[in-house]
PDB file of C-alpha atoms in Angstrom:
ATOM      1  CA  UNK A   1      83.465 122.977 110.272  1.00 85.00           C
ATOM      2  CA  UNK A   2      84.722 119.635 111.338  1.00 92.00           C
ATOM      3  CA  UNK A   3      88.559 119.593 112.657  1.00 95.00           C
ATOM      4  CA  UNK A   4      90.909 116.489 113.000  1.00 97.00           C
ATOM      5  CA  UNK A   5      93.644 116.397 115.168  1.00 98.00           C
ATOM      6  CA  UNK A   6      96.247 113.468 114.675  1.00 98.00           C
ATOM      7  CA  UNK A   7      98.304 112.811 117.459  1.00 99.00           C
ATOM      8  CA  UNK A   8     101.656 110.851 117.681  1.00 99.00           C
ATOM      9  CA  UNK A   9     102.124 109.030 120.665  1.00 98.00           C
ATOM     10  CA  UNK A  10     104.637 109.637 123.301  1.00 98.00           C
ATOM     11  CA  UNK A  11     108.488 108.689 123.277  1.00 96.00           C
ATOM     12  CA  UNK A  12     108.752 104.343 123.494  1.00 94.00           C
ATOM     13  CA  UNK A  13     111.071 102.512 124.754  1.00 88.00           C
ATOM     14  CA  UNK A  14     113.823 102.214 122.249  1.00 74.00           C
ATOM     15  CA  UNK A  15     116.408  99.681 122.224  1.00 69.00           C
ATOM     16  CA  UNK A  16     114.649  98.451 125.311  1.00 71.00           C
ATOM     17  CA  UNK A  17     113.389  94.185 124.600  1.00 73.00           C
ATOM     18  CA  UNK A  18     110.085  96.066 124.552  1.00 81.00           C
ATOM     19  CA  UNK A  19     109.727  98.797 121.995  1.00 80.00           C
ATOM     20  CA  UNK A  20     105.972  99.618 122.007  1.00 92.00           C
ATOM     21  CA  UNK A  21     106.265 100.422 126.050  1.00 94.00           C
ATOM     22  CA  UNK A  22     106.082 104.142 126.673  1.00 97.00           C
ATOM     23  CA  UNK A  23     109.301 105.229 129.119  1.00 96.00           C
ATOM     24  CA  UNK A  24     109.591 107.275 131.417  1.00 96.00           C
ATOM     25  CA  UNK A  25     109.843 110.366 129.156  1.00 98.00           C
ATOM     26  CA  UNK A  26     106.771 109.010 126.844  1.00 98.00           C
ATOM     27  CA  UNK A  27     104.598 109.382 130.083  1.00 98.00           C
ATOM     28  CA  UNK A  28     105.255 112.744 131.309  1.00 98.00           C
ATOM     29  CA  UNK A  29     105.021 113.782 127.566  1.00 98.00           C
ATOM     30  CA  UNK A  30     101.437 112.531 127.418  1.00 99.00           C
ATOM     31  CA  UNK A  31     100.299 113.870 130.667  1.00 99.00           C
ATOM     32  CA  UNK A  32     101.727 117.327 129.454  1.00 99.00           C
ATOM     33  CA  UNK A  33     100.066 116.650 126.167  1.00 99.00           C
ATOM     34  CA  UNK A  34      96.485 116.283 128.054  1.00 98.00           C
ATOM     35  CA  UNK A  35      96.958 119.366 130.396  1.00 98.00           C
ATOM     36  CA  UNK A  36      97.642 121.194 127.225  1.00 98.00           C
ATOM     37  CA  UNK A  37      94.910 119.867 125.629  1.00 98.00           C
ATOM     38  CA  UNK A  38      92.517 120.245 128.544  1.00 98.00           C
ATOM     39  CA  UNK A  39      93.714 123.760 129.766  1.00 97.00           C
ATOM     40  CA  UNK A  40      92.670 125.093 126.310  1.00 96.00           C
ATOM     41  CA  UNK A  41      89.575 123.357 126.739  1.00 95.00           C
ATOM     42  CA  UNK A  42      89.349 121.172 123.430  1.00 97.00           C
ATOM     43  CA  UNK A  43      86.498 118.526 123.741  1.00 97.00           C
ATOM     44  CA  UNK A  44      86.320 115.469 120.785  1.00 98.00           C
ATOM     45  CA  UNK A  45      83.095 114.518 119.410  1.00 98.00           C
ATOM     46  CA  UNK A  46      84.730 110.663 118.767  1.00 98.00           C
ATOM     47  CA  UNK A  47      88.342 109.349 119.532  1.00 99.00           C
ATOM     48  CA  UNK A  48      90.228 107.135 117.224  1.00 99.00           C
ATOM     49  CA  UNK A  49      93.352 104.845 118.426  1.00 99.00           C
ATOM     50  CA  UNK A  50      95.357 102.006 116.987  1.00 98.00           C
ATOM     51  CA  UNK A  51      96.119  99.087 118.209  1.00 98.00           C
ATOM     52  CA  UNK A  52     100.170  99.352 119.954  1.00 97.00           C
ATOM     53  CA  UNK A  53     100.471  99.735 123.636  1.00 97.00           C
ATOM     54  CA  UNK A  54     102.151 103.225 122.702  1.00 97.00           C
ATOM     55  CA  UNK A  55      99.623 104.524 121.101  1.00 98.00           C
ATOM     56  CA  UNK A  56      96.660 103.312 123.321  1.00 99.00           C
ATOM     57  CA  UNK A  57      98.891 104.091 126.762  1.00 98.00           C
ATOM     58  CA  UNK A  58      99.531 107.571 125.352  1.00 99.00           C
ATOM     59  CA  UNK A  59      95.415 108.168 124.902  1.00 99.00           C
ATOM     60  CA  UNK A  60      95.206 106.854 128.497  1.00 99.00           C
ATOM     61  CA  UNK A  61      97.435 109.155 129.989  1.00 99.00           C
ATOM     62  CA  UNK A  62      95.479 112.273 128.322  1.00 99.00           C
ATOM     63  CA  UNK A  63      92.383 110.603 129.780  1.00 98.00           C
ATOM     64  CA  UNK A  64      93.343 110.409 132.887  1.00 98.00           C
ATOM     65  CA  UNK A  65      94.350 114.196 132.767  1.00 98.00           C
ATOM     66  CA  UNK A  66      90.792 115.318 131.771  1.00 98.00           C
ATOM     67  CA  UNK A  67      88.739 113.231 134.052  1.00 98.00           C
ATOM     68  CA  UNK A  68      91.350 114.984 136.528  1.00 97.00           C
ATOM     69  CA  UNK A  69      90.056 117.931 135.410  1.00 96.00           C
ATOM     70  CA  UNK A  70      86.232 116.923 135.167  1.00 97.00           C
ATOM     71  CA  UNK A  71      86.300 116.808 131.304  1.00 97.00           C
ATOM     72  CA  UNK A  72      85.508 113.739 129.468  1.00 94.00           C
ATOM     73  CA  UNK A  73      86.773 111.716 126.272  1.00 97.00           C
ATOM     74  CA  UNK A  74      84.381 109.434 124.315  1.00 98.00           C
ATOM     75  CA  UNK A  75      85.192 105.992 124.067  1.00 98.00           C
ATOM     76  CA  UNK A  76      87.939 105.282 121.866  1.00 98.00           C
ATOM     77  CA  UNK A  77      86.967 103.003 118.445  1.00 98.00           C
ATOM     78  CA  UNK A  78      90.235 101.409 118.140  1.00 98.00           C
ATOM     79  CA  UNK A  79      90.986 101.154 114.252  1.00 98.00           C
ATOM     80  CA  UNK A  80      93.602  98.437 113.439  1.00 98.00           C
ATOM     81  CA  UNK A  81      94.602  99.973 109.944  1.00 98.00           C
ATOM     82  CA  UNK A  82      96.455 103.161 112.234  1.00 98.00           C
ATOM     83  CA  UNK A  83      99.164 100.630 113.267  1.00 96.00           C
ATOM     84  CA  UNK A  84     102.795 101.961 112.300  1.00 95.00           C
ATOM     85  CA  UNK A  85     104.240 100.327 109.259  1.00 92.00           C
ATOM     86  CA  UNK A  86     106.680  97.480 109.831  1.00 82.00           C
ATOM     87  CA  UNK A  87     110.003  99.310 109.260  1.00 81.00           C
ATOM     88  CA  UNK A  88     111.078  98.935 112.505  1.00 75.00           C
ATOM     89  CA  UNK A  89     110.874  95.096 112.794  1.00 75.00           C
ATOM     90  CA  UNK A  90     111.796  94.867 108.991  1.00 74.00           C
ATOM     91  CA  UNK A  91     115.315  96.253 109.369  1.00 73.00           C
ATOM     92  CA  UNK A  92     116.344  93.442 111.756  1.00 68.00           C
ATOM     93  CA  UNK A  93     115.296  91.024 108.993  1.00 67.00           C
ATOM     94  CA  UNK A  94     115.983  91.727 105.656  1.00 63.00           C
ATOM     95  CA  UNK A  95     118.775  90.741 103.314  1.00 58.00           C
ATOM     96  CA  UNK A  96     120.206  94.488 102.433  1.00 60.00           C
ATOM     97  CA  UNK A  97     121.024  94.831  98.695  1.00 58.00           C
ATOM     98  CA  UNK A  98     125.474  95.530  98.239  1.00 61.00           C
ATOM     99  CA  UNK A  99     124.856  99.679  97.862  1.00 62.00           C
ATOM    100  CA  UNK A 100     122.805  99.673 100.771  1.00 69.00           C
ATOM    101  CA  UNK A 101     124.866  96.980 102.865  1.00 70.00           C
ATOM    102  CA  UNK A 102     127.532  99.404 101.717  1.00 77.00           C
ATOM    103  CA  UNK A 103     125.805 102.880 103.390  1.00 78.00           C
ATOM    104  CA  UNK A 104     125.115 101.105 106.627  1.00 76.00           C
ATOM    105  CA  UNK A 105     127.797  99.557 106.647  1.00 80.00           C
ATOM    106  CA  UNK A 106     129.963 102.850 106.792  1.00 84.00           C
ATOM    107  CA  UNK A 107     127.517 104.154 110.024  1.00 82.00           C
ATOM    108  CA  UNK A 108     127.863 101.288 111.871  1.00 82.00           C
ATOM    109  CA  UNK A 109     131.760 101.529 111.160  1.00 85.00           C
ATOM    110  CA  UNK A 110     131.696 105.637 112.400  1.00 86.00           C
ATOM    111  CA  UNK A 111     129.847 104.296 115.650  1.00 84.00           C
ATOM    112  CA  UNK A 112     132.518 102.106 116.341  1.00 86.00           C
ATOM    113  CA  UNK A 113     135.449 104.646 116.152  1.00 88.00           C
ATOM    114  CA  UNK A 114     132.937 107.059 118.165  1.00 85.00           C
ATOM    115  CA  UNK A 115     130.639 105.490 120.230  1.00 84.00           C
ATOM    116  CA  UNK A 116     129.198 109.057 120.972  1.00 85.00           C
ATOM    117  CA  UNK A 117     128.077 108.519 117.466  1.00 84.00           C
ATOM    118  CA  UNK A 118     125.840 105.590 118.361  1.00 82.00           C
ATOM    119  CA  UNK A 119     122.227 107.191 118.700  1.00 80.00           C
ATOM    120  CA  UNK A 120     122.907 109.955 115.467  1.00 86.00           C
ATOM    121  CA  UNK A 121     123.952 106.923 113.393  1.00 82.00           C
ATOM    122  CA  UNK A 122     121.652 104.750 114.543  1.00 80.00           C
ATOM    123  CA  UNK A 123     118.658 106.769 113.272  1.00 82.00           C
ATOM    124  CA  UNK A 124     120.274 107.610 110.479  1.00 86.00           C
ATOM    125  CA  UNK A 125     120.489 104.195 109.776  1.00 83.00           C
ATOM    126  CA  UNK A 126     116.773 103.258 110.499  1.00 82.00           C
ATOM    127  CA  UNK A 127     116.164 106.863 108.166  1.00 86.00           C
ATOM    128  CA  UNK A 128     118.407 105.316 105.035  1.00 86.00           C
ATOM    129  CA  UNK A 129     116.527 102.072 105.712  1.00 85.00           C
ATOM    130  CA  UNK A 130     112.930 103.141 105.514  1.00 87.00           C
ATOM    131  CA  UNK A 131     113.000 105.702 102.257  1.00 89.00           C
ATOM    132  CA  UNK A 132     114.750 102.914 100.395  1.00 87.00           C
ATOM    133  CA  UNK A 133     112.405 100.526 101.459  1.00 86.00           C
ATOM    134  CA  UNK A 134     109.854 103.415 100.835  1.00 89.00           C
ATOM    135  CA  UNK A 135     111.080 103.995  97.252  1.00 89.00           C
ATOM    136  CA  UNK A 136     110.378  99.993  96.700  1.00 84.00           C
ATOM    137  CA  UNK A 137     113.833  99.339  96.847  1.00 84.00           C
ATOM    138  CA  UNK A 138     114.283  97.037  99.286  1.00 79.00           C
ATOM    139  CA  UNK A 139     111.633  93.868  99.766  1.00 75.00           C
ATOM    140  CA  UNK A 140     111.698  92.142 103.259  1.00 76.00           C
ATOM    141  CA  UNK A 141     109.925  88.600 103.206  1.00 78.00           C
ATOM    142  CA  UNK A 142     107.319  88.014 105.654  1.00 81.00           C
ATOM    143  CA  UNK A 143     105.998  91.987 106.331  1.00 82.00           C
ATOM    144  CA  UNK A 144     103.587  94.183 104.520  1.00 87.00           C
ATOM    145  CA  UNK A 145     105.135  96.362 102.076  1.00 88.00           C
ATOM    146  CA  UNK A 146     105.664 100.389 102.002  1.00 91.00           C
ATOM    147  CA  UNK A 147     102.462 100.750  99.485  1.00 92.00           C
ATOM    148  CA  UNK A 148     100.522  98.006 101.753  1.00 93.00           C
ATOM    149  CA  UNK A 149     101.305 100.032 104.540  1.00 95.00           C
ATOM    150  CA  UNK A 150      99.726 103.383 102.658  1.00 95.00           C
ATOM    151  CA  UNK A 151      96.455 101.655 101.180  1.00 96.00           C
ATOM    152  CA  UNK A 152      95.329 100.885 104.898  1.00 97.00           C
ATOM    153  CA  UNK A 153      96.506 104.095 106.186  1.00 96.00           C
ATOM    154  CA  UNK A 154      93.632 105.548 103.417  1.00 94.00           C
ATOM    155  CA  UNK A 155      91.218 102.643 104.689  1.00 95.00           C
ATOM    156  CA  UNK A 156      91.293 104.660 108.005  1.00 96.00           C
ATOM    157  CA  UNK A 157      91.219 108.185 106.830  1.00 94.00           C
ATOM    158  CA  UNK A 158      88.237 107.140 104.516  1.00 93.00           C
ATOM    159  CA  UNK A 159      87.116 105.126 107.895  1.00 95.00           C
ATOM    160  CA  UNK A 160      86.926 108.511 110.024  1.00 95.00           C
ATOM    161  CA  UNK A 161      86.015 110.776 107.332  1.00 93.00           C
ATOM    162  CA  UNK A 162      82.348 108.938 106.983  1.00 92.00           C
ATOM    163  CA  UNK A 163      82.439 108.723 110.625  1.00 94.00           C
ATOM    164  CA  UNK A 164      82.441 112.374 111.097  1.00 94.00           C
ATOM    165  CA  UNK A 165      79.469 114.544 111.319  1.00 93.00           C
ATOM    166  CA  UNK A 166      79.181 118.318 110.811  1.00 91.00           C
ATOM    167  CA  UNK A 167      81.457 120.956 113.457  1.00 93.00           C
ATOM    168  CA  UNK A 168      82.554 117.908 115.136  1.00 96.00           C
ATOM    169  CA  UNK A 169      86.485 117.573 116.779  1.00 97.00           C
ATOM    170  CA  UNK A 170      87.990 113.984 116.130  1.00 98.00           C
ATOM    171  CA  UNK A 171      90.864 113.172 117.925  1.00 99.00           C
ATOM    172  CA  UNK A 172      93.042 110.281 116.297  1.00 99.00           C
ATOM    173  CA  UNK A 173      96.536 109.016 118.299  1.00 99.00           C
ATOM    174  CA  UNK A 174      98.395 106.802 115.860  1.00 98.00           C
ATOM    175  CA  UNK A 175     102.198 107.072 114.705  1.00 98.00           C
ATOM    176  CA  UNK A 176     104.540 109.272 113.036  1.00 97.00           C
ATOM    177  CA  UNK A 177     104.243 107.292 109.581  1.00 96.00           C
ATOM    178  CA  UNK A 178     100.670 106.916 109.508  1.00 97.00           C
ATOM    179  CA  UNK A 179     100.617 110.412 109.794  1.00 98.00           C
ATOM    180  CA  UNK A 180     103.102 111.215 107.396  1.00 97.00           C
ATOM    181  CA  UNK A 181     100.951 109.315 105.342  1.00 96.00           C
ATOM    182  CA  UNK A 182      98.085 110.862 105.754  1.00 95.00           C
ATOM    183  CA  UNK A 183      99.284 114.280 105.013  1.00 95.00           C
ATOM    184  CA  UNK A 184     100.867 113.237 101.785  1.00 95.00           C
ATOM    185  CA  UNK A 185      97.327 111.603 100.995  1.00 92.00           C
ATOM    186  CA  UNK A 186      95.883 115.128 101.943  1.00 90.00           C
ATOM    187  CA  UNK A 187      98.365 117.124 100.227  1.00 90.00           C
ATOM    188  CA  UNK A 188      98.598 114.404  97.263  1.00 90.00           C
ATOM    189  CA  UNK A 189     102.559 113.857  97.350  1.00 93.00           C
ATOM    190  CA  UNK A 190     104.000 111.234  95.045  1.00 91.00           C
ATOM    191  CA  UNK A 191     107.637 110.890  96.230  1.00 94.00           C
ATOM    192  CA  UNK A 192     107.475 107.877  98.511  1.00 94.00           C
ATOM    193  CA  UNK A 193     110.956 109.441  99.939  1.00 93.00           C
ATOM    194  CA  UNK A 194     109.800 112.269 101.315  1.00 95.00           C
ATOM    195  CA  UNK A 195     106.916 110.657 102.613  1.00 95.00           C
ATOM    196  CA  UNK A 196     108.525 108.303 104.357  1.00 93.00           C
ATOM    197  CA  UNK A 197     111.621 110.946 105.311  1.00 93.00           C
ATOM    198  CA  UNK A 198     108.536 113.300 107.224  1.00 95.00           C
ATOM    199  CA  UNK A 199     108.284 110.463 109.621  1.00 92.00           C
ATOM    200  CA  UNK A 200     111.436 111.862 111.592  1.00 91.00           C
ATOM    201  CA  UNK A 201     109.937 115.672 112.000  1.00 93.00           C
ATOM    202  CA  UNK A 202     106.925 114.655 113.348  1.00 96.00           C
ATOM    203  CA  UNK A 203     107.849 114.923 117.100  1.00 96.00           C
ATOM    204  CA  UNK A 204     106.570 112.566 120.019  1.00 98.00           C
ATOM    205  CA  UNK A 205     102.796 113.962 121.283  1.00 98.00           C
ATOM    206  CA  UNK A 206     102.428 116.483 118.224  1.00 98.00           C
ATOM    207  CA  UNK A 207      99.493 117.219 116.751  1.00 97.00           C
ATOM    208  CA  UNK A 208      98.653 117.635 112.938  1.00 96.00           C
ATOM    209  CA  UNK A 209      95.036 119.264 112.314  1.00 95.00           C
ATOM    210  CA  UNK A 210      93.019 119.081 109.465  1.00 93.00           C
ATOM    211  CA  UNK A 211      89.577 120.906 108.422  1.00 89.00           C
ATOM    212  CA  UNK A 212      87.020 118.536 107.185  1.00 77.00           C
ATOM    213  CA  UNK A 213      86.267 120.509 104.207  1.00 64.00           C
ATOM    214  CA  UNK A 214      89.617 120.208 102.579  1.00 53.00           C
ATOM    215  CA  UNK A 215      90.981 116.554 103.599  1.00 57.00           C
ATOM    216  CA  UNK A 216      87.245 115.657 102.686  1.00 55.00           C
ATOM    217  CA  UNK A 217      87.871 116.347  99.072  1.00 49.00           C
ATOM    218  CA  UNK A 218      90.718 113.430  98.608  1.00 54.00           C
ATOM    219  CA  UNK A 219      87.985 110.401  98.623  1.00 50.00           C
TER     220      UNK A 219
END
């Protein structure tokens, strides 16, 4: 039985000019991701990556941690369609709609009474931002859109599925909401919020497995 492990990549630099950078933090997390990895001796058959610095720099660090340890990964097939969505960049550019202006607005106001307030309400924030935009109710010119974004994160899946042979391990580092998206595809959810609201409980370096068997049945 074939098992796929999806891995988010390690903490990035936030707020830094550089966002897809792994910090500090991001790199001891994937060196403790590999030693976990390697101490319980899990070999992959192929290795999937996308195309940000955070997510390829997080697969180098666990390298580096098995050939440490004389184990070795395949060579990564870099898939462009695991790329994050574009919510990030999108929130700096779009024209908010008065109810949601109106939400933000009244975060951004609590983090100025309370600047302790400043990292809760700025992820709450970027949380509000995405499941609207999620929900199709916010369009920003000039980036893909929330169902864009899902359609290519099922071009992968259906990308590694036919890619994977019988009892093999695949190991796949992407983001938090391209797997988010991939277990509502597996799991066949149809509200867009909580799709998009799973995003924040998948942690930095976690893994999500699947059995072929089962996640084979959704194409």
């Amino acid at each position: 039985m074939s098992k796929l492990y999806f891995f988010r990549h390690a903490q990035a630099s936030y707020g830094a000019e550089n966002y897809d950078k792994l910090s500090p933090k991001g790199e001891l997390q994937s060196a403790e991701l590999g030693k976990h990895l390697a101490e319980k001796q899990i070999r992959f058959d192929k290795i999937f990556v996308g195309p940000l610095e955070r997510q390829q720099h997080t697969l180098s660090i666990v390298n580096q941690i098995y050939s440490d340890k004389n184990l070795i990964l395949p060579t990564p097939i870099i898939l462009p369609e695991l790329k994050e969505h574009h919510g990030f960049q999108a929130t700096k550019k779009v024209a908010k709609p008065n109810s949601i202006r109106s939400t933000l607005q009244n975060l951004q106001s609590e983090i100025e009474q309370n600047p302790k307030l400043h990292k809760r309400n700025s992820l709450l924030m970027f949380q509000y931002f995405i499941e609207e935009w999620a929900m199709g109710n916010i369009e920003v010119e000039g980036f893909e859109s929330w169902k864009t974004f899902r359609e290519k994160v099922d071009l992968a899946l259906n990308t590694i599925l036919k890619a994977t042979e019988k009892s093999e391990n695949i190991g796949i580092f992407t983001s938090g909401g391209t797997i988010s998206a991939i277990i509502a595809t597996a799991l066949n959810m149809q509200d867009e919020q909580k799709v998009a609201a799973m995003n924040f409980s998948i942690r930095n370096t976690s893994f999500s497995t699947f059995f072929m068997p089962i996640i084979n049945l959704i194409f």
